[in-house]
Short mmCIF file of C-alpha atoms in Angstrom, two decimals:
data_model
loop_
_atom_site.label_atom_id
_atom_site.label_comp_id
_atom_site.label_asym_id
_atom_site.label_seq_id
_atom_site.Cartn_x
_atom_site.Cartn_y
_atom_site.Cartn_z
CA MET A 267 0.00 0.00 0.00
CA ALA A 268 2.96 2.32 -0.54
CA THR A 269 1.72 5.71 -1.83
CA LEU A 270 -1.83 4.67 -0.88
CA SER A 271 -2.42 4.32 2.87
CA HIS A 272 -1.51 7.90 3.79
CA GLU A 273 -3.71 10.19 5.85
CA ALA A 274 -5.66 11.62 2.91
CA PHE A 275 -6.77 8.15 1.89
CA ARG A 276 -7.50 7.08 5.45
CA ARG A 277 -9.78 10.08 5.87
CA LEU A 278 -11.68 9.08 2.75
CA VAL A 279 -12.14 5.52 4.03
CA GLU A 280 -13.07 6.63 7.54
CA LYS A 281 -16.00 8.65 6.19
CA PHE A 282 -17.51 5.31 5.16
CA GLY A 283 -16.98 3.78 8.60
CA GLY A 284 -13.43 2.53 8.16
CA PRO A 285 -11.70 -0.66 9.32
CA ASP A 286 -10.78 -1.70 12.86
CA GLU A 287 -7.13 -0.80 12.21
CA TYR A 288 -5.14 1.26 9.71
CA TYR A 289 -1.62 0.15 8.77
CA THR A 290 0.42 3.10 7.57
CA GLU A 291 2.53 3.23 4.47
CA MET A 292 5.95 1.70 4.96
CA ILE A 293 8.02 4.17 6.94
CA ASN A 294 11.70 3.95 6.05
CA ALA A 295 13.36 3.92 9.46
CA PRO A 296 16.78 5.34 8.43
CA THR A 297 15.15 8.24 6.57
CA LEU A 298 12.89 8.86 9.55
CA MET A 299 15.86 9.05 11.89
CA GLN A 300 17.68 11.38 9.48
CA LYS A 301 14.60 13.67 9.55
CA GLY A 302 14.00 13.63 5.81
CA PRO A 303 11.95 16.52 4.40
CA PHE A 304 8.82 14.44 3.78
CA GLU A 305 8.85 12.27 6.89
CA LYS A 306 6.27 14.40 8.69
CA TYR A 307 3.67 13.24 6.17
CA TYR A 308 4.37 9.61 7.06
CA LEU A 309 3.91 10.46 10.74
CA MET A 310 0.40 11.86 10.42
CA ASN A 311 -1.90 9.77 12.60
CA GLY A 312 -5.35 10.99 11.56
CA PRO A 313 -8.22 10.65 11.29
CA ALA A 314 -8.37 7.97 14.00
CA PRO A 315 -5.09 7.86 15.96
CA GLN A 316 -6.39 5.02 18.10
CA LYS A 317 -6.55 2.78 15.00
CA ILE A 318 -3.03 3.41 13.70
CA VAL A 319 -0.39 0.70 13.29
CA TRP A 320 3.01 2.13 12.35
CA GLN A 321 4.62 0.03 9.64
CA LEU A 322 8.42 0.09 9.55
CA THR A 323 10.85 -0.98 6.87
CA SER A 324 14.63 -0.92 6.82
CA LYS A 325 17.64 -3.07 6.05
CA GLU A 326 19.14 -1.90 9.35
CA ALA A 327 18.17 -3.42 12.66
CA ASP A 328 19.38 -0.44 14.71
CA SER A 329 17.26 2.11 12.84
CA MET A 330 14.14 -0.04 13.25
CA ALA A 331 14.63 -0.02 17.01
CA ALA A 332 15.51 3.68 17.13
CA ALA A 333 12.36 4.61 15.21
CA VAL A 334 10.18 3.38 18.07
CA SER A 335 11.06 6.36 20.24
CA VAL A 336 9.94 8.74 17.46
CA LEU A 337 6.62 6.94 16.96
CA ALA A 338 5.79 6.34 20.62
CA PRO A 339 4.47 9.88 21.37
CA LEU A 340 2.12 9.69 18.38
CA GLY A 341 -0.14 7.04 19.89
CA GLY A 342 -1.70 4.18 18.01
CA ILE A 343 -1.87 0.44 18.45
CA GLY A 344 1.70 -0.56 17.82
CA ILE A 345 4.61 -1.26 15.50
CA ASP A 346 4.50 -3.53 12.46
CA LEU A 347 7.67 -4.94 10.90
CA ASN A 348 7.36 -5.37 7.17
CA MET A 349 8.89 -8.71 6.22
CA GLY A 350 6.57 -9.36 3.32
CA CYS A 351 7.12 -6.69 0.67
CA SER A 352 8.55 -8.41 -2.41
CA ALA A 353 9.05 -5.35 -4.63
CA PRO A 354 12.50 -5.88 -6.19
CA GLU A 355 13.87 -2.51 -5.10
CA ILE A 356 12.86 -3.20 -1.50
CA VAL A 357 14.25 -6.75 -1.48
CA HIS A 358 17.53 -5.68 -3.09
CA SER A 359 17.95 -3.02 -0.42
CA GLY A 360 17.80 -5.72 2.26
CA ALA A 361 14.32 -4.81 3.55
CA GLY A 362 10.87 -6.35 3.19
CA ILE A 363 10.90 -10.08 2.57
CA ALA A 364 14.70 -9.97 2.64
CA TRP A 365 14.33 -10.32 6.43
CA MET A 366 12.86 -13.79 5.84
CA LEU A 367 15.81 -14.72 3.64
CA LYS A 368 18.61 -13.59 5.95
CA PRO A 369 20.14 -15.90 8.58
CA GLN A 370 17.34 -16.48 11.06
CA GLU A 371 19.30 -15.33 14.08
CA GLU A 372 20.03 -11.97 12.40
CA THR A 373 16.32 -11.40 11.87
CA LEU A 374 15.36 -12.52 15.36
CA ALA A 375 18.02 -10.23 16.85
CA MET A 376 16.42 -7.32 14.98
CA VAL A 377 13.00 -8.28 16.36
CA ARG A 378 14.33 -8.50 19.90
CA GLY A 379 15.88 -5.06 19.51
CA VAL A 380 12.59 -3.53 18.40
CA LYS A 381 10.78 -5.30 21.23
CA ALA A 382 13.23 -3.92 23.77
CA ALA A 383 12.72 -0.42 22.37
CA ILE A 384 8.95 -0.84 22.68
CA GLU A 385 9.23 -1.96 26.28
CA LYS A 386 11.31 1.13 27.00
CA SER A 387 9.39 3.81 25.06
CA ALA A 388 5.88 2.47 24.45
CA PRO A 389 5.11 -0.57 26.59
CA ALA A 390 1.46 -0.55 25.55
CA TYR A 391 2.39 -1.01 21.89
CA ARG A 392 1.73 -4.33 20.17
CA LEU A 393 4.52 -5.74 17.99
CA SER A 394 3.41 -7.37 14.76
CA ALA A 395 5.00 -8.53 11.53
CA LYS A 396 3.75 -8.99 7.98
CA LEU A 397 5.02 -12.04 6.14
CA ARG A 398 4.88 -14.09 2.99
CA LEU A 399 5.71 -17.79 2.82
CA GLY A 400 9.31 -17.05 1.86
CA ALA A 401 11.38 -17.75 -1.24
CA GLU A 402 10.24 -20.17 -3.94
CA ASN A 403 12.12 -23.04 -2.28
CA PHE A 404 10.59 -22.48 1.17
CA SER A 405 9.70 -25.49 3.30
CA GLU A 406 6.74 -25.72 5.65
CA GLU A 407 8.95 -26.79 8.53
CA LYS A 408 11.30 -23.83 8.17
CA PHE A 409 8.44 -21.40 7.67
CA TYR A 410 6.63 -22.45 10.84
CA ASP A 411 9.90 -22.56 12.76
CA PHE A 412 10.63 -19.00 11.61
CA CYS A 413 7.19 -17.84 12.78
CA LYS A 414 7.64 -19.50 16.17
CA GLY A 415 10.99 -17.75 16.47
CA LEU A 416 9.35 -14.39 15.81
CA CYS A 417 6.83 -15.06 18.57
CA ASP A 418 9.55 -16.18 20.99
CA SER A 419 11.30 -12.87 20.24
CA GLY A 420 8.29 -10.73 21.12
CA VAL A 421 5.97 -10.61 18.10
CA GLN A 422 2.31 -10.68 19.20
CA ARG A 423 0.55 -10.73 15.83
CA LEU A 424 1.43 -12.10 12.39
CA VAL A 425 -0.22 -11.00 9.15
CA LEU A 426 0.29 -13.65 6.50
CA HIS A 427 -0.01 -13.16 2.76
CA PRO A 428 0.31 -16.82 1.75
CA ARG A 429 2.25 -16.47 -1.46
CA THR A 430 5.98 -16.83 -2.07
CA GLN A 431 8.34 -14.00 -2.90
CA ARG A 432 7.75 -14.14 -6.65
CA GLU A 433 4.19 -15.37 -6.88
CA LYS A 434 1.93 -12.80 -8.50
CA LEU A 435 -1.59 -11.84 -7.52
CA SER A 436 -2.96 -14.01 -10.34
CA ARG A 437 -1.97 -17.12 -8.39
CA PRO A 438 -4.53 -18.06 -5.73
CA PRO A 439 -3.20 -17.54 -2.20
CA ARG A 440 -2.71 -20.73 -0.21
CA ARG A 441 -5.04 -20.06 2.67
CA HIS A 442 -4.38 -23.37 4.41
CA TYR A 443 -1.00 -22.00 5.53
CA ALA A 444 -2.73 -19.15 7.35
CA GLN A 445 -5.12 -21.56 9.05
CA LYS A 446 -2.38 -23.93 10.13
CA LEU A 447 -0.28 -21.04 11.42
CA ALA A 448 -3.25 -19.77 13.42
CA GLU A 449 -3.76 -23.23 14.93
CA LEU A 450 -0.08 -23.48 15.88
CA LEU A 451 0.09 -20.04 17.50
CA LYS A 452 -3.29 -19.96 19.20
CA PRO A 453 -1.96 -21.64 22.38
CA ARG A 454 0.68 -18.90 22.56
CA GLY A 455 -1.96 -16.16 22.44
CA VAL A 456 -0.61 -14.85 19.12
CA ASP A 457 -3.13 -13.66 16.54
CA VAL A 458 -2.82 -14.49 12.85
CA ILE A 459 -4.46 -12.21 10.30
CA TYR A 460 -5.14 -13.49 6.79
CA ASN A 461 -4.26 -11.25 3.83
CA GLY A 462 -4.80 -11.98 0.16
CA ASN A 463 -7.45 -11.47 -2.53
CA VAL A 464 -10.17 -10.29 -0.14
CA LYS A 465 -12.15 -7.99 -2.38
CA ASP A 466 -15.86 -8.56 -1.78
CA GLU A 467 -18.40 -10.51 0.27
CA ALA A 468 -17.78 -13.80 -1.57
CA SER A 469 -13.98 -13.74 -1.19
CA ALA A 470 -14.22 -12.59 2.43
CA SER A 471 -16.66 -15.39 3.22
CA ALA A 472 -14.37 -17.94 1.57
CA ALA A 473 -11.37 -16.69 3.53
CA LEU A 474 -13.23 -16.84 6.83
CA ALA A 475 -14.47 -20.35 6.02
CA ASP A 476 -10.97 -21.59 5.13
CA CYS A 477 -9.25 -19.80 8.02
CA PRO A 478 -11.67 -20.07 10.97
CA ASP A 479 -8.89 -19.68 13.54
CA CYS A 480 -7.53 -16.47 12.03
CA ALA A 481 -8.37 -13.39 14.09
CA GLY A 482 -9.28 -11.21 11.14
CA LEU A 483 -8.81 -10.20 7.52
CA MET A 484 -6.54 -7.58 6.02
CA ILE A 485 -7.83 -5.75 2.95
CA SER A 486 -5.51 -3.67 0.80
CA ARG A 487 -6.08 -2.80 -2.86
CA ALA A 488 -9.78 -3.63 -2.79
CA CYS A 489 -10.42 -0.78 -0.36
CA VAL A 490 -8.87 1.64 -2.86
CA GLN A 491 -11.37 0.61 -5.51
CA LYS A 492 -14.15 0.48 -2.89
CA PRO A 493 -13.44 2.73 0.11
CA TRP A 494 -16.83 1.66 1.50
CA ILE A 495 -15.91 -2.06 1.59
CA PHE A 496 -15.50 -2.24 5.37
CA VAL A 497 -18.99 -1.04 6.21
CA GLN A 498 -20.32 -3.22 3.41
CA LEU A 499 -18.68 -6.38 4.77
CA ARG A 500 -19.76 -5.64 8.31
CA GLY A 501 -23.34 -5.60 7.16
CA GLU A 502 -23.12 -8.62 4.89
CA LEU A 503 -20.88 -10.90 6.97
CA LEU A 504 -21.47 -9.83 10.54
CA GLY A 505 -25.06 -8.69 10.31
CA GLN A 506 -24.19 -5.32 11.83
CA PRO A 507 -26.31 -2.33 10.87
CA ARG A 508 -24.58 -0.05 8.44
CA ASN A 509 -23.88 3.34 9.91
CA PHE A 510 -24.79 5.67 7.08
CA SER A 511 -25.06 8.64 9.42
CA GLN A 512 -24.53 11.09 6.62
CA ALA A 513 -25.22 14.79 6.63
CA GLN A 514 -27.67 15.73 3.90
CA ASP A 515 -28.61 18.98 2.30
CA ALA A 516 -32.15 20.33 2.20
CA GLY A 517 -32.93 18.46 -1.00
CA GLY A 518 -31.81 15.12 0.41
CA ALA A 519 -28.58 14.94 -1.56
CA ALA A 520 -25.49 13.75 0.27
CA ALA A 521 -23.16 16.42 1.56
CA SER A 522 -19.85 16.49 -0.32
CA SER A 523 -17.84 16.38 2.90
CA ASN A 524 -19.18 12.89 3.47
CA CYS A 525 -18.28 11.41 0.10
CA GLY A 526 -21.84 11.23 -1.16
CA LEU A 527 -22.93 8.32 1.04
CA ALA A 528 -26.59 8.88 1.88
CA THR A 529 -28.65 7.18 4.55
CA ASN A 530 -30.04 4.77 1.96
CA GLY A 531 -26.56 3.54 1.10
CA ARG A 532 -26.34 5.37 -2.23
CA ILE A 533 -22.75 6.28 -3.01
CA ASP A 534 -21.88 9.25 -5.18
CA LEU A 535 -18.83 7.96 -7.04
CA LEU A 536 -18.11 11.34 -8.60
CA GLN A 537 -18.08 13.12 -5.25
CA THR A 538 -15.96 10.39 -3.67
CA GLY A 539 -13.25 10.87 -6.27
CA LEU A 540 -13.39 14.64 -5.97
CA ASP A 541 -13.20 14.41 -2.18
CA TYR A 542 -10.06 12.30 -2.48
CA ILE A 543 -8.37 14.95 -4.60
CA GLU A 544 -9.32 17.63 -2.06
CA LEU A 545 -8.01 15.55 0.84
CA LEU A 546 -4.80 14.90 -1.04
CA GLN A 547 -4.15 18.61 -1.31
CA GLU A 548 -4.79 19.08 2.38
CA PHE A 549 -2.73 16.20 3.76
CA GLN A 550 0.06 15.55 1.25
CA PRO A 551 2.83 17.76 -0.17
CA PRO A 552 2.58 19.04 -3.76
CA GLU A 553 5.49 16.79 -4.73
CA PHE A 554 3.29 13.77 -3.99
CA PHE A 555 0.08 14.89 -5.70
CA LYS A 556 0.61 13.26 -9.08
CA SER A 557 1.90 9.89 -7.89
CA ARG A 558 -0.82 9.59 -5.24
CA MET A 559 -3.56 10.51 -7.73
CA GLN A 560 -2.23 7.99 -10.22
CA ARG A 561 -2.15 5.17 -7.68
CA PHE A 562 -5.63 5.84 -6.32
CA PHE A 563 -7.39 6.25 -9.65
CA SER A 564 -5.67 3.22 -11.18
CA TYR A 565 -7.87 1.16 -8.83
CA TYR A 566 -10.86 3.43 -8.28
CA CYS A 567 -11.64 3.71 -12.00
CA ASP A 568 -12.38 -0.01 -12.12
CA ASN A 569 -15.84 0.94 -10.80
CA PHE A 570 -16.84 2.49 -14.12
CA THR A 571 -18.30 1.21 -17.38
CA PHE A 572 -15.45 2.68 -19.40
CA GLY A 573 -12.86 2.19 -16.68
CA HIS A 574 -9.85 1.82 -18.96
CA TYR A 575 -10.70 5.05 -20.76
CA ILE A 576 -11.12 7.22 -17.66
CA LYS A 577 -8.16 5.53 -15.96
CA SER A 578 -5.82 6.51 -18.79
CA LYS A 579 -7.16 10.07 -18.67
CA MET A 580 -6.68 10.32 -14.90
CA LEU A 581 -3.18 8.85 -15.04
CA ASN A 582 -2.20 11.63 -17.42
CA ALA A 583 -3.62 14.43 -15.27
CA ALA A 584 -0.69 16.55 -14.18
CA THR A 585 -2.37 18.65 -11.47
CA PRO A 586 -5.25 18.29 -9.02
CA GLN A 587 -7.29 20.83 -10.98
CA GLU A 588 -6.77 18.93 -14.22
CA ALA A 589 -7.73 15.71 -12.46
CA GLN A 590 -10.93 17.25 -11.09
CA ASP A 591 -11.90 18.66 -14.49
CA THR A 592 -11.17 15.35 -16.22
CA PHE A 593 -13.16 13.38 -13.66
CA ARG A 594 -16.19 15.67 -13.88
CA ALA A 595 -16.10 15.49 -17.68
CA TYR A 596 -16.36 11.70 -17.57
CA PHE A 597 -19.61 11.83 -15.61
CA ASP A 598 -20.98 14.48 -17.96
CA GLU A 599 -20.54 11.83 -20.66
CA GLN A 600 -21.60 8.85 -18.50
CA PRO A 601 -24.11 10.11 -15.91
CA SER A 602 -25.40 6.56 -15.30
CA ASP A 603 -22.04 5.66 -13.71
CA ARG A 604 -22.33 8.25 -10.98
CA PHE A 605 -24.28 6.44 -8.24
CA LYS A 606 -23.82 3.03 -6.67
CA VAL A 607 -26.30 1.57 -4.21
CA LEU A 608 -25.15 -0.90 -1.58
CA GLN A 609 -27.66 -3.71 -1.41
#
């Protein structure tokens, strides 16, 4: 979720009810400690500080531990160690899934260092880690042994994306690994969260059925296409009433500050996109506008009849104003695409 799960996007999602927890973008620990010019944007904890999990990445064990003291005053649930990112530039730097490929004792020493820093600066923080299965030649025995070692070193939650380093999203995730891991760690009081291809009610139901001992589901790219997915799944899977407590204008139309979600569950897809662009300008620096718009609309435009057409137009928008004008023009041409009703 790099370039996606920043505060502007979280505010958009929270207007629809939001998830139980927000994992931040990967925060590069060395850059954070060097006080890089953009780090303050990675440290924003809104709109719900009590839901924040600070996700760290680094090739250096010492900087991961040192970063805890910077994050501790900002509140939140805890620290997450990214050991699952398989982007080549991250792996080659020695971060992400590279921590699963290093000598095990080196990785566990890093975890113990972060845990010690938490106990010193933020004892209420939970320590978690995000994982994949490992390299292509991984073995079940070594994988489960690695996970047990993480827990022995202080990790209290594991988020598993059950694919190997090089497996693409087109390959079905192997959910049985998440279930078995949850069974193994349950006696230790360690939660396992399943992550992978959860994008709607059917896939969420299948994941819950295959992983009954997992403590929850992580949703990533699907919530970019559908920022309302969390409130939707709560209603469909858990039978909870949807909280569409939306301000409305005198004519009954949804107020723009609430993304066009009316009490009847009708979503204004135009207003949602425009609200994102406005939030981006408020909570991100100008240098990030274009890349963040491109990433968001590359998923969000999949909601539309002519998604490829509007996606290409939005990816070429150079400024927020151009993006807003382009987006409005699409709905002038395709007014039937504007509203979506949650059943």
